[in-house]
């Protein structure tokens, strides 16, 4: 469950201007000469080695995401880490004062939820989830449904009333010039920073820089708080910034980050390139460009973009992305080296928590559970509530045999933010435990995944990858295939290839599935879930030798990759060995 595109390390600098005195970064020191060689890429273009290797039997069916960051569920399948959904965007009217743009996110002429038929459908989706889970801890499930239903509100006040204009502690006061620098939001309390920006923009509504910073802060808040209502607010703030100054790179970069958060990676790449034409040193645009290329499956281009970014803005956000690009190509040693150097360079609790968690995830995927737990402990030592570290620790505990602690940890995670990855992981732990009522408890988790997916789609977030991976094992298999086909038609990443392969398999179409399973593992990415899927599909198609090799490889690499998947892999491997 690598936290990548939408779970990026916070930018720490106070500006996005060139710093010609900057030298090479940790990534460069780790190898591969992280320096731009291509003038086209250096200009924010898209030159490079596009991964266009065709897949036999490629699907052409039309349909309804992955950056970088795909957060993989405990069964080795996966769900993206983008938190939550958003309500229907309500356009603002007018050209001045209150109508010029509302920093709190209120106002506008669009329908209120109670008058919006789409909102009624979204409420019904949450109610269905609650009805499906009424057998277990009704209060807990109702709380989860209420958290999901925040996407219906569209209001500015969510998770702690930040829209009241109060200037909170922990963030620098608004400067004489009015604008809060983006780095300030990363260093201080995000909610308080947003409150300060809102207060400032009421007084100076034509400050395009502060509108851009507010939009970016809303995107970051959606990521960290699981508050999807911030996405349309981010959109409005960024639009207002561009209305006031159409070429400002900060708003363009913010719009790229927002598109990535909504899993529109083609749009994210376009906006990142526009921002880089205005300012080649914009850190957020450089990072989002890497994310978008990764999620589009253009790994050679992503590597070149990472080298360019390291040459211009070396730092934790770039180092972690470069490490992920190397990991996707099977170079785990370089990925680990880069992350370790990034951890040494971390100069804030946020950076330390983020990089330590990334190291924990990398170790977990290699089956190094004690090492992973050590990294998660370091992350939680600087931020005891850091959600990715809490989730990662629970997965490592489960793989290491401490199922009780793992269940307790994931219950705490989903009680705060019921997102698809941890919901599926918790459901599978319940199923594996098999105590009285555990099957019903597992069903409750999967019902909430369905509710999240419905809300995501109603709100405009592309949730097809989430839907495909969860539904293939725990829901509507035909819907899983529809969603996987649609996602493959948008982008050809290893994650979408794996999703389509597995969706075809569960629908009994293994001959079609096999080329995609091979594509998912072709880059050398060391992912036990992918190897398990390929082995099961090869067994179903009669390729027994290959099936034994890949099932054994999955269990050798990460024997605790999934309580249910690992059990099936062991059973299938034993059957294959017995039939030799």
Coordinates of C-alpha atoms in Angstrom, one line a residue:
X1 CA 0.0 0.0 0.0
X2 CA 2.5 2.6 -1.0
X3 CA 1.4 6.2 -0.4
X4 CA 2.2 7.9 -3.6
X5 CA 0.4 10.3 -5.7
X6 CA -2.3 11.5 -3.5
X7 CA -0.4 10.7 -0.4
X8 CA 2.6 12.7 -1.2
X9 CA 5.1 14.0 1.2
X10 CA 4.3 17.6 2.0
X11 CA 6.2 20.3 0.2
X12 CA 8.3 22.1 2.8
X13 CA 9.6 25.1 0.9
X14 CA 8.1 28.5 1.1
X15 CA 8.2 29.3 -2.6
X16 CA 8.4 27.6 -5.9
X17 CA 11.1 29.8 -7.4
X18 CA 14.4 28.6 -8.8
X19 CA 17.3 28.0 -6.4
X20 CA 20.3 27.8 -8.6
X21 CA 22.6 26.9 -5.7
X22 CA 20.9 23.6 -5.0
X23 CA 23.0 20.6 -5.5
X24 CA 22.1 17.0 -6.1
X25 CA 19.8 15.2 -3.7
X26 CA 19.7 11.9 -1.9
X27 CA 18.3 10.2 -5.0
X28 CA 21.2 11.3 -7.1
X29 CA 23.7 10.0 -4.5
X30 CA 22.0 6.6 -4.5
X31 CA 22.8 6.1 -8.1
X32 CA 21.4 6.4 -11.7
X33 CA 22.8 10.0 -12.0
X34 CA 19.5 11.7 -11.2
X35 CA 20.0 14.6 -13.6
X36 CA 17.9 15.8 -16.6
X37 CA 19.3 14.6 -19.9
X38 CA 16.3 15.4 -22.1
X39 CA 15.6 19.0 -22.9
X40 CA 12.1 18.1 -23.8
X41 CA 11.3 16.7 -20.4
X42 CA 13.2 19.5 -18.8
X43 CA 10.7 21.9 -20.3
X44 CA 7.8 20.0 -18.8
X45 CA 7.1 18.0 -22.0
X46 CA 6.3 14.4 -22.3
X47 CA 9.3 13.1 -24.3
X48 CA 10.8 9.8 -23.2
X49 CA 10.3 6.1 -23.5
X50 CA 6.6 5.5 -23.5
X51 CA 5.7 2.1 -22.4
X52 CA 3.6 0.9 -25.3
X53 CA 4.1 -2.8 -25.2
X54 CA 0.9 -4.2 -26.5
X55 CA -1.1 -6.8 -24.6
X56 CA -2.5 -9.8 -26.5
X57 CA -6.2 -9.6 -26.6
X58 CA -6.3 -6.1 -25.3
X59 CA -9.8 -5.1 -24.4
X60 CA -11.5 -2.4 -26.4
X61 CA -14.8 -2.2 -24.6
X62 CA -15.7 1.2 -23.4
X63 CA -16.5 2.0 -19.8
X64 CA -17.1 4.4 -17.2
X65 CA -7.4 5.7 -12.0
X66 CA -3.4 4.8 -10.6
X67 CA -0.6 7.4 -9.1
X68 CA 1.0 6.8 -7.9
X69 CA -0.2 5.3 -5.2
X70 CA -2.2 2.4 -5.1
X71 CA -3.0 1.2 -1.6
X72 CA -3.3 -2.6 -1.8
X73 CA -5.8 -4.5 0.2
X74 CA -4.8 -7.4 2.3
X75 CA -5.7 -9.9 -0.4
X76 CA -3.0 -8.6 -2.7
X77 CA -5.5 -7.0 -4.9
X78 CA -5.9 -3.4 -4.0
X79 CA -7.7 -0.1 -3.6
X80 CA -6.3 3.3 -4.2
X81 CA -5.5 5.5 -1.3
X82 CA -7.3 8.6 -2.4
X83 CA -9.5 9.5 0.5
X84 CA -13.1 9.6 -0.1
X85 CA -15.3 11.5 -2.5
X86 CA -16.8 14.8 -3.0
X87 CA -20.2 16.4 -3.5
X88 CA -21.5 18.0 -6.7
X89 CA -19.7 21.2 -7.5
X90 CA -21.8 24.2 -7.0
X91 CA -20.6 27.0 -9.3
X92 CA -20.2 30.5 -7.9
X93 CA -21.7 33.5 -9.5
X94 CA -20.7 37.1 -9.7
X95 CA -17.5 39.0 -9.9
X96 CA -17.0 40.7 -6.5
X97 CA -17.3 40.6 -2.8
X98 CA -19.1 37.5 -1.6
X99 CA -19.9 36.5 -5.1
X100 CA -16.3 36.7 -6.2
X101 CA -15.6 33.4 -4.4
X102 CA -16.3 32.1 -1.0
X103 CA -13.2 30.9 0.9
X104 CA -15.4 28.8 3.2
X105 CA -16.9 26.9 0.4
X106 CA -20.5 28.1 0.9
X107 CA -22.5 30.1 -1.6
X108 CA -23.1 29.4 -5.2
X109 CA -26.2 28.8 -7.2
X110 CA -26.2 25.0 -7.3
X111 CA -28.7 22.8 -5.6
X112 CA -28.5 22.0 -1.9
X113 CA -28.2 18.3 -1.1
X114 CA -31.8 18.1 0.1
X115 CA -33.0 19.3 -3.3
X116 CA -30.6 17.3 -5.4
X117 CA -31.8 13.9 -6.7
X118 CA -28.1 12.8 -6.8
X119 CA -27.8 13.5 -3.1
X120 CA -30.8 11.4 -2.4
X121 CA -29.2 8.5 -4.2
X122 CA -26.0 9.0 -2.3
X123 CA -27.9 8.9 1.0
X124 CA -29.6 5.7 -0.1
X125 CA -26.2 4.2 -0.8
X126 CA -25.0 4.9 2.7
X127 CA -28.3 3.6 4.2
X128 CA -27.9 0.4 2.2
X129 CA -24.5 -0.1 3.7
X130 CA -25.8 0.5 7.2
X131 CA -28.7 -1.9 6.6
X132 CA -26.3 -4.6 5.5
X133 CA -24.2 -4.1 8.6
X134 CA -27.0 -3.9 11.2
X135 CA -26.0 -7.2 12.8
X136 CA -22.7 -5.8 14.2
X137 CA -22.0 -2.8 16.3
X138 CA -24.7 -0.6 14.9
X139 CA -23.2 2.5 16.5
X140 CA -19.8 1.8 14.9
X141 CA -21.3 1.3 11.4
X142 CA -23.5 4.3 11.8
X143 CA -20.4 6.3 12.6
X144 CA -18.7 5.0 9.5
X145 CA -21.7 5.8 7.3
X146 CA -21.8 9.3 8.7
X147 CA -18.2 9.8 7.8
X148 CA -18.9 8.6 4.3
X149 CA -21.9 10.9 4.2
X150 CA -19.7 13.9 4.7
X151 CA -19.5 13.8 0.9
X152 CA -23.1 14.9 0.8
X153 CA -22.7 18.1 2.8
X154 CA -20.7 20.2 0.5
X155 CA -20.2 22.5 3.5
X156 CA -17.0 24.2 4.6
X157 CA -17.1 22.9 8.2
X158 CA -15.9 19.3 8.3
X159 CA -13.8 17.5 10.8
X160 CA -13.3 20.3 13.2
X161 CA -14.9 23.5 12.0
X162 CA -12.2 25.2 10.2
X163 CA -14.3 27.6 8.3
X164 CA -15.1 30.1 11.0
X165 CA -12.2 32.4 10.2
X166 CA -10.4 31.8 13.4
X167 CA -6.6 32.0 13.3
X168 CA -5.4 29.0 15.1
X169 CA -2.2 28.2 16.9
X170 CA 0.5 26.2 15.3
X171 CA 0.6 28.1 12.0
X172 CA 2.3 31.4 11.1
X173 CA 0.0 34.5 11.0
X174 CA -1.0 35.9 7.7
X175 CA 1.8 38.1 6.4
X176 CA 1.6 41.7 5.6
X177 CA 1.3 40.7 2.0
X178 CA -1.7 38.6 2.8
X179 CA -0.7 35.2 1.5
X180 CA 0.3 32.2 3.5
X181 CA 3.1 30.3 1.8
X182 CA 2.4 26.7 0.9
X183 CA 5.3 25.5 3.1
X184 CA 3.7 27.1 6.1
X185 CA 0.7 24.8 5.8
X186 CA 2.9 21.8 5.8
X187 CA 4.8 22.9 8.9
X188 CA 1.9 24.0 10.9
X189 CA -1.7 22.9 11.7
X190 CA -3.5 22.5 8.4
X191 CA -6.9 23.3 9.7
X192 CA -5.7 26.5 11.4
X193 CA -3.8 27.5 8.2
X194 CA -7.0 27.1 6.2
X195 CA -8.9 29.2 8.7
X196 CA -6.3 31.9 8.4
X197 CA -6.5 31.9 4.6
X198 CA -10.3 32.0 4.7
X199 CA -10.2 35.0 7.0
X200 CA -7.6 36.8 4.8
X201 CA -9.6 36.1 1.6
X202 CA -12.7 37.6 3.1
X203 CA -10.8 40.9 3.5
X204 CA -8.8 40.6 0.2
X205 CA -10.8 38.5 -2.2
X206 CA -8.6 39.3 -5.2
X207 CA -5.4 37.8 -3.8
X208 CA -4.9 35.1 -6.4
X209 CA -1.9 33.6 -4.6
X210 CA -4.0 33.0 -1.5
X211 CA -6.8 31.5 -3.5
X212 CA -4.3 29.0 -5.0
X213 CA -2.8 28.2 -1.6
X214 CA -6.3 27.6 -0.2
X215 CA -7.2 25.3 -3.1
X216 CA -4.0 23.3 -2.5
X217 CA -4.7 23.2 1.2
X218 CA -8.1 21.7 0.6
X219 CA -6.6 19.0 -1.5
X220 CA -4.1 18.2 1.2
X221 CA -6.9 18.2 3.8
X222 CA -9.0 15.8 1.8
X223 CA -5.9 13.5 1.7
X224 CA -5.0 13.7 5.4
X225 CA -8.5 13.9 6.9
X226 CA -10.4 11.7 4.5
X227 CA -12.7 14.7 3.9
X228 CA -13.9 14.5 0.3
X229 CA -16.1 17.6 0.6
X230 CA -12.9 19.6 0.1
X231 CA -12.4 18.5 -3.5
X232 CA -15.1 20.8 -5.0
X233 CA -14.0 23.6 -2.7
X234 CA -10.5 23.1 -3.9
X235 CA -11.7 23.3 -7.5
X236 CA -13.6 26.5 -6.9
X237 CA -10.6 28.1 -5.1
X238 CA -8.2 27.2 -7.9
X239 CA -10.6 28.4 -10.6
X240 CA -10.9 31.7 -8.8
X241 CA -7.1 32.0 -8.6
X242 CA -6.8 31.4 -12.4
X243 CA -9.6 33.8 -13.1
X244 CA -7.6 36.5 -11.3
X245 CA -4.3 35.5 -12.8
X246 CA -4.7 32.9 -15.7
X247 CA -1.0 32.0 -15.9
X248 CA -0.1 31.6 -12.2
X249 CA 1.8 28.3 -11.8
X250 CA 0.8 27.7 -8.2
X251 CA -2.9 27.4 -9.2
X252 CA -2.0 25.3 -12.2
X253 CA 0.1 22.9 -10.1
X254 CA -2.8 22.8 -7.5
X255 CA -5.2 21.9 -10.3
X256 CA -2.8 19.1 -11.4
X257 CA -2.7 17.8 -7.8
X258 CA -6.5 17.9 -7.6
X259 CA -6.9 16.0 -10.8
X260 CA -4.6 13.3 -9.5
X261 CA -6.6 13.1 -6.3
X262 CA -9.6 12.5 -8.4
X263 CA -7.7 9.9 -10.4
X264 CA -7.8 11.9 -13.6
X265 CA -4.1 11.3 -14.4
X266 CA -4.3 12.5 -18.0
X267 CA -5.7 15.8 -16.8
X268 CA -3.1 15.9 -14.0
X269 CA -0.3 15.5 -16.5
X270 CA -1.7 18.2 -18.7
X271 CA -2.0 20.7 -15.9
X272 CA 1.4 19.8 -14.5
X273 CA 3.0 20.5 -17.8
X274 CA 1.2 23.9 -18.1
X275 CA 2.5 24.8 -14.6
X276 CA 6.1 23.8 -15.5
X277 CA 6.0 26.0 -18.7
X278 CA 5.3 28.9 -16.4
X279 CA 7.8 27.9 -13.7
X280 CA 10.1 24.9 -14.4
X281 CA 11.0 24.8 -10.6
X282 CA 7.5 24.3 -9.2
X283 CA 7.9 21.4 -6.9
X284 CA 4.3 20.4 -6.7
X285 CA 4.0 20.3 -10.5
X286 CA 7.3 18.3 -10.8
X287 CA 6.0 15.7 -8.3
X288 CA 2.5 15.5 -9.8
X289 CA 4.0 15.0 -13.2
X290 CA 5.9 11.9 -11.9
X291 CA 2.8 10.6 -10.2
X292 CA 0.7 11.0 -13.4
X293 CA 3.2 9.2 -15.6
X294 CA 3.5 6.4 -13.1
X295 CA -0.2 5.9 -12.9
X296 CA -0.5 6.0 -16.7
X297 CA 1.9 3.1 -16.8
X298 CA 4.6 5.3 -18.5
X299 CA 7.4 4.1 -16.3
X300 CA 10.4 5.2 -18.5
X301 CA 8.9 8.7 -18.8
X302 CA 8.3 8.7 -15.0
X303 CA 12.0 7.8 -14.4
X304 CA 13.1 10.7 -16.7
X305 CA 10.6 13.0 -14.9
X306 CA 12.1 12.0 -11.5
X307 CA 15.6 12.7 -12.7
X308 CA 14.5 16.1 -14.0
X309 CA 12.7 16.9 -10.7
X310 CA 15.8 15.8 -8.7
X311 CA 17.9 18.1 -10.7
X312 CA 15.7 21.1 -10.0
X313 CA 14.1 20.6 -6.6
X314 CA 15.9 17.8 -4.7
X315 CA 14.1 16.9 -1.5
X316 CA 11.8 14.4 0.3
X317 CA 8.8 14.7 -2.1
X318 CA 11.0 13.9 -5.1
X319 CA 13.2 11.3 -3.4
X320 CA 10.1 9.2 -2.4
X321 CA 8.7 9.3 -5.9
X322 CA 12.0 8.3 -7.4
X323 CA 12.2 5.4 -5.0
X324 CA 8.8 4.2 -6.1
X325 CA 9.7 4.3 -9.7
X326 CA 12.7 2.2 -9.0
X327 CA 10.6 -0.2 -6.9
X328 CA 8.1 -0.6 -9.8
X329 CA 11.0 -1.7 -12.0
X330 CA 12.2 -4.3 -9.4
X331 CA 15.1 -2.4 -8.1
X332 CA 14.3 -2.7 -4.4
X333 CA 17.9 -2.0 -3.3
X334 CA 18.0 1.4 -4.9
X335 CA 14.5 2.2 -3.7
X336 CA 15.5 1.4 -0.1
X337 CA 18.8 3.4 -0.4
X338 CA 16.9 6.4 -1.7
X339 CA 14.3 6.2 1.1
X340 CA 17.0 5.8 3.8
X341 CA 18.8 8.9 2.4
X342 CA 15.5 10.7 2.3
X343 CA 14.9 9.8 6.0
X344 CA 18.3 11.3 6.9
X345 CA 17.3 14.5 5.1
X346 CA 13.9 14.7 6.7
X347 CA 13.7 17.9 8.7
X348 CA 10.1 17.9 10.0
X349 CA 7.9 15.4 11.8
X350 CA 5.7 15.2 8.7
X351 CA 8.6 14.2 6.5
X352 CA 9.9 11.7 9.0
X353 CA 6.5 10.0 9.4
X354 CA 6.0 9.9 5.7
X355 CA 9.4 8.5 4.7
X356 CA 9.5 6.0 7.6
X357 CA 6.1 4.7 6.6
X358 CA 7.3 4.3 3.0
X359 CA 10.3 2.3 4.3
X360 CA 7.9 0.2 6.3
X361 CA 5.7 -0.6 3.3
X362 CA 8.7 -1.5 1.2
X363 CA 10.0 -3.9 4.0
X364 CA 6.5 -5.4 4.4
X365 CA 6.3 -6.2 0.7
X366 CA 9.6 -8.0 0.9
X367 CA 8.4 -10.1 3.9
X368 CA 10.6 -8.3 6.4
X369 CA 8.0 -7.8 9.0
X370 CA 10.1 -7.0 12.0
X371 CA 12.0 -4.4 10.0
X372 CA 8.7 -3.0 8.8
X373 CA 7.4 -2.7 12.4
X374 CA 10.5 -0.8 13.3
X375 CA 9.9 1.7 10.6
X376 CA 6.3 2.1 11.5
X377 CA 7.3 2.7 15.2
X378 CA 9.6 5.5 14.1
X379 CA 6.8 7.1 12.1
X380 CA 4.4 6.9 15.0
X381 CA 7.0 8.2 17.5
X382 CA 6.8 11.6 15.7
X383 CA 3.1 11.4 14.9
X384 CA 1.1 8.9 16.9
X385 CA -2.0 9.5 14.8
X386 CA -0.4 9.1 11.3
X387 CA -3.0 6.9 9.6
X388 CA -0.8 5.2 6.9
X389 CA 1.6 4.1 9.6
X390 CA -1.2 2.8 11.8
X391 CA -2.6 0.8 8.9
X392 CA 0.8 -0.4 7.8
X393 CA 1.6 -1.5 11.4
X394 CA -1.6 -3.5 11.5
X395 CA -0.8 -5.3 8.3
X396 CA 2.7 -6.1 9.4
X397 CA 1.3 -7.4 12.7
X398 CA -1.1 -9.7 10.9
X399 CA 1.7 -11.0 8.7
X400 CA 3.9 -11.5 11.7
X401 CA 1.2 -13.6 13.4
X402 CA -0.2 -11.1 15.9
X403 CA -3.7 -11.1 14.5
X404 CA -5.3 -9.7 17.7
X405 CA -3.2 -6.6 17.5
X406 CA -3.8 -6.3 13.8
X407 CA -7.6 -6.5 14.1
X408 CA -7.6 -3.9 16.9
X409 CA -5.4 -1.6 14.9
X410 CA -7.5 -1.8 11.7
X411 CA -10.7 -1.3 13.7
X412 CA -9.2 1.9 15.0
X413 CA -8.2 3.0 11.5
X414 CA -11.6 2.3 9.9
X415 CA -13.5 3.9 12.8
X416 CA -11.7 7.2 11.8
X417 CA -11.6 6.9 8.1
X418 CA -13.5 3.9 6.5
X419 CA -11.7 3.8 3.2
X420 CA -11.6 0.7 0.8
X421 CA -8.1 -0.6 1.6
X422 CA -8.3 -0.9 5.4
X423 CA -12.0 -2.0 5.1
X424 CA -11.1 -4.9 2.9
X425 CA -8.1 -5.8 5.0
X426 CA -10.1 -5.8 8.2
X427 CA -12.9 -7.8 6.5
X428 CA -10.4 -10.5 5.4
X429 CA -8.9 -10.7 8.9
X430 CA -12.4 -11.3 10.3
X431 CA -13.0 -14.1 7.7
X432 CA -9.7 -15.7 8.4
X433 CA -10.3 -15.6 12.2
X434 CA -13.6 -17.4 11.7
X435 CA -15.1 -16.8 15.2
X436 CA -18.8 -16.5 15.9
X437 CA -20.1 -13.4 14.0
X438 CA -16.9 -12.8 12.1
X439 CA -18.5 -13.5 8.7
X440 CA -21.1 -10.9 9.5
X441 CA -18.5 -8.5 10.6
X442 CA -16.6 -9.0 7.4
X443 CA -19.7 -8.4 5.4
X444 CA -20.2 -5.1 7.2
X445 CA -16.7 -4.0 6.0
X446 CA -17.4 -4.9 2.4
X447 CA -20.8 -3.2 2.5
X448 CA -19.1 0.0 3.5
X449 CA -16.6 -0.4 0.6
X450 CA -19.7 -0.5 -1.7
X451 CA -21.0 2.6 -0.1
X452 CA -17.7 4.4 -0.5
X453 CA -17.6 3.5 -4.2
X454 CA -21.2 4.7 -4.8
X455 CA -20.4 8.0 -3.2
X456 CA -17.1 8.4 -5.1
X457 CA -18.8 7.9 -8.4
X458 CA -21.7 10.1 -7.5
X459 CA -19.3 12.8 -6.6
X460 CA -17.2 12.5 -9.8
X461 CA -14.2 10.6 -8.4
X462 CA -13.0 7.8 -10.7
X463 CA -13.4 4.7 -8.4
X464 CA -13.2 2.0 -11.0
X465 CA -9.9 0.5 -9.7
X466 CA -11.2 0.4 -6.1
X467 CA -14.4 -1.2 -7.3
X468 CA -12.8 -3.8 -9.5
X469 CA -10.4 -5.0 -6.8
X470 CA -12.9 -5.1 -4.0
X471 CA -15.7 -6.6 -6.0
X472 CA -13.7 -9.3 -7.6
X473 CA -13.2 -11.1 -4.3
X474 CA -16.0 -9.7 -2.2
X475 CA -18.8 -8.4 -4.4
X476 CA -20.4 -8.4 -7.8
X477 CA -18.0 -10.2 -10.2
X478 CA -19.5 -8.8 -13.3
X479 CA -19.2 -5.3 -11.9
X480 CA -15.6 -6.0 -11.1
X481 CA -14.9 -6.9 -14.8
X482 CA -16.8 -3.9 -16.1
X483 CA -14.8 -1.6 -13.8
X484 CA -11.5 -3.2 -14.6
X485 CA -12.1 -3.0 -18.4
X486 CA -13.0 0.7 -18.1
X487 CA -9.8 1.4 -16.1
X488 CA -7.6 -0.5 -18.5
X489 CA -9.0 1.5 -21.3
X490 CA -7.8 4.7 -19.5
X491 CA -4.3 3.6 -18.5
X492 CA -2.0 0.7 -18.7
X493 CA -0.2 0.4 -15.4
X494 CA 0.8 -2.8 -13.7
X495 CA -2.0 -2.3 -11.2
X496 CA -4.7 -2.0 -13.8
X497 CA -3.2 -5.0 -15.6
X498 CA -3.4 -7.1 -12.4
X499 CA -7.0 -5.8 -11.7
X500 CA -8.2 -6.8 -15.2
X501 CA -6.4 -10.2 -15.0
X502 CA -8.1 -11.0 -11.7
X503 CA -11.5 -9.8 -12.7
X504 CA -11.4 -11.9 -15.8
X505 CA -10.3 -14.9 -13.7
X506 CA -13.1 -14.7 -11.2
X507 CA -15.5 -14.5 -14.2
X508 CA -14.1 -17.8 -15.6
X509 CA -12.2 -16.2 -18.5
X510 CA -8.7 -17.4 -17.6
X511 CA -7.3 -17.6 -21.2
X512 CA -8.1 -13.9 -21.6
X513 CA -6.7 -13.2 -18.1
X514 CA -3.3 -14.7 -18.6
X515 CA -1.7 -12.0 -20.9
X516 CA -2.7 -9.3 -18.4
X517 CA -1.3 -11.3 -15.4
X518 CA 2.0 -11.6 -17.3
X519 CA 1.9 -7.9 -18.1
X520 CA 1.4 -7.1 -14.4
X521 CA 4.6 -8.9 -13.4
X522 CA 6.7 -7.9 -16.5
X523 CA 8.4 -4.9 -15.0
X524 CA 10.0 -6.9 -12.2
X525 CA 7.8 -5.3 -9.5
X526 CA 8.1 -7.5 -6.5
X527 CA 4.5 -7.8 -5.4
X528 CA 3.3 -11.1 -3.9
X529 CA -0.3 -10.4 -4.7
X530 CA 0.5 -10.1 -8.4
X531 CA 2.5 -13.3 -8.3
X532 CA -0.3 -15.1 -6.5
X533 CA -2.9 -13.9 -9.1
X534 CA -0.6 -15.0 -12.0
X535 CA 0.0 -18.4 -10.4
X536 CA -3.7 -19.1 -9.9
X537 CA -4.5 -18.1 -13.4
X538 CA -1.7 -20.2 -14.8
X539 CA -3.0 -23.2 -12.9
X540 CA -6.5 -22.6 -14.3
X541 CA -5.1 -22.5 -17.9
X542 CA -3.1 -25.7 -17.4
X543 CA 0.4 -24.1 -17.1
X544 CA 1.2 -26.1 -14.0
X545 CA 5.0 -25.6 -14.0
X546 CA 4.6 -21.8 -14.3
X547 CA 1.8 -21.9 -11.7
X548 CA 4.1 -23.7 -9.2
X549 CA 6.9 -21.2 -9.8
X550 CA 4.8 -18.1 -9.3
X551 CA 2.8 -19.4 -6.3
X552 CA 6.1 -20.4 -4.6
X553 CA 7.6 -17.0 -5.5
X554 CA 4.6 -15.2 -3.9
X555 CA 4.9 -17.2 -0.7
X556 CA 8.7 -16.9 -0.6
X557 CA 8.6 -13.2 -1.1
X558 CA 5.8 -12.3 1.4
X559 CA 4.1 -15.2 3.0
X560 CA 1.8 -12.9 4.9
X561 CA 0.7 -10.8 2.0
X562 CA -3.0 -11.7 2.6
X563 CA -4.6 -14.0 5.1
X564 CA -7.1 -15.3 2.5
X565 CA -4.8 -15.1 -0.5
X566 CA -1.9 -16.7 1.1
X567 CA -4.0 -19.6 2.3
X568 CA -5.4 -20.2 -1.2
X569 CA -1.9 -20.0 -2.6
X570 CA -0.6 -22.6 -0.2
X571 CA -3.5 -24.9 -0.9
X572 CA -3.1 -24.5 -4.7
X573 CA 0.7 -25.1 -4.4
X574 CA 0.2 -28.3 -2.3
X575 CA -2.3 -29.6 -4.9
X576 CA 0.1 -28.9 -7.7
X577 CA 3.0 -30.6 -5.9
X578 CA 0.8 -33.6 -5.1
X579 CA -0.1 -34.0 -8.8
X580 CA 3.5 -34.1 -10.1

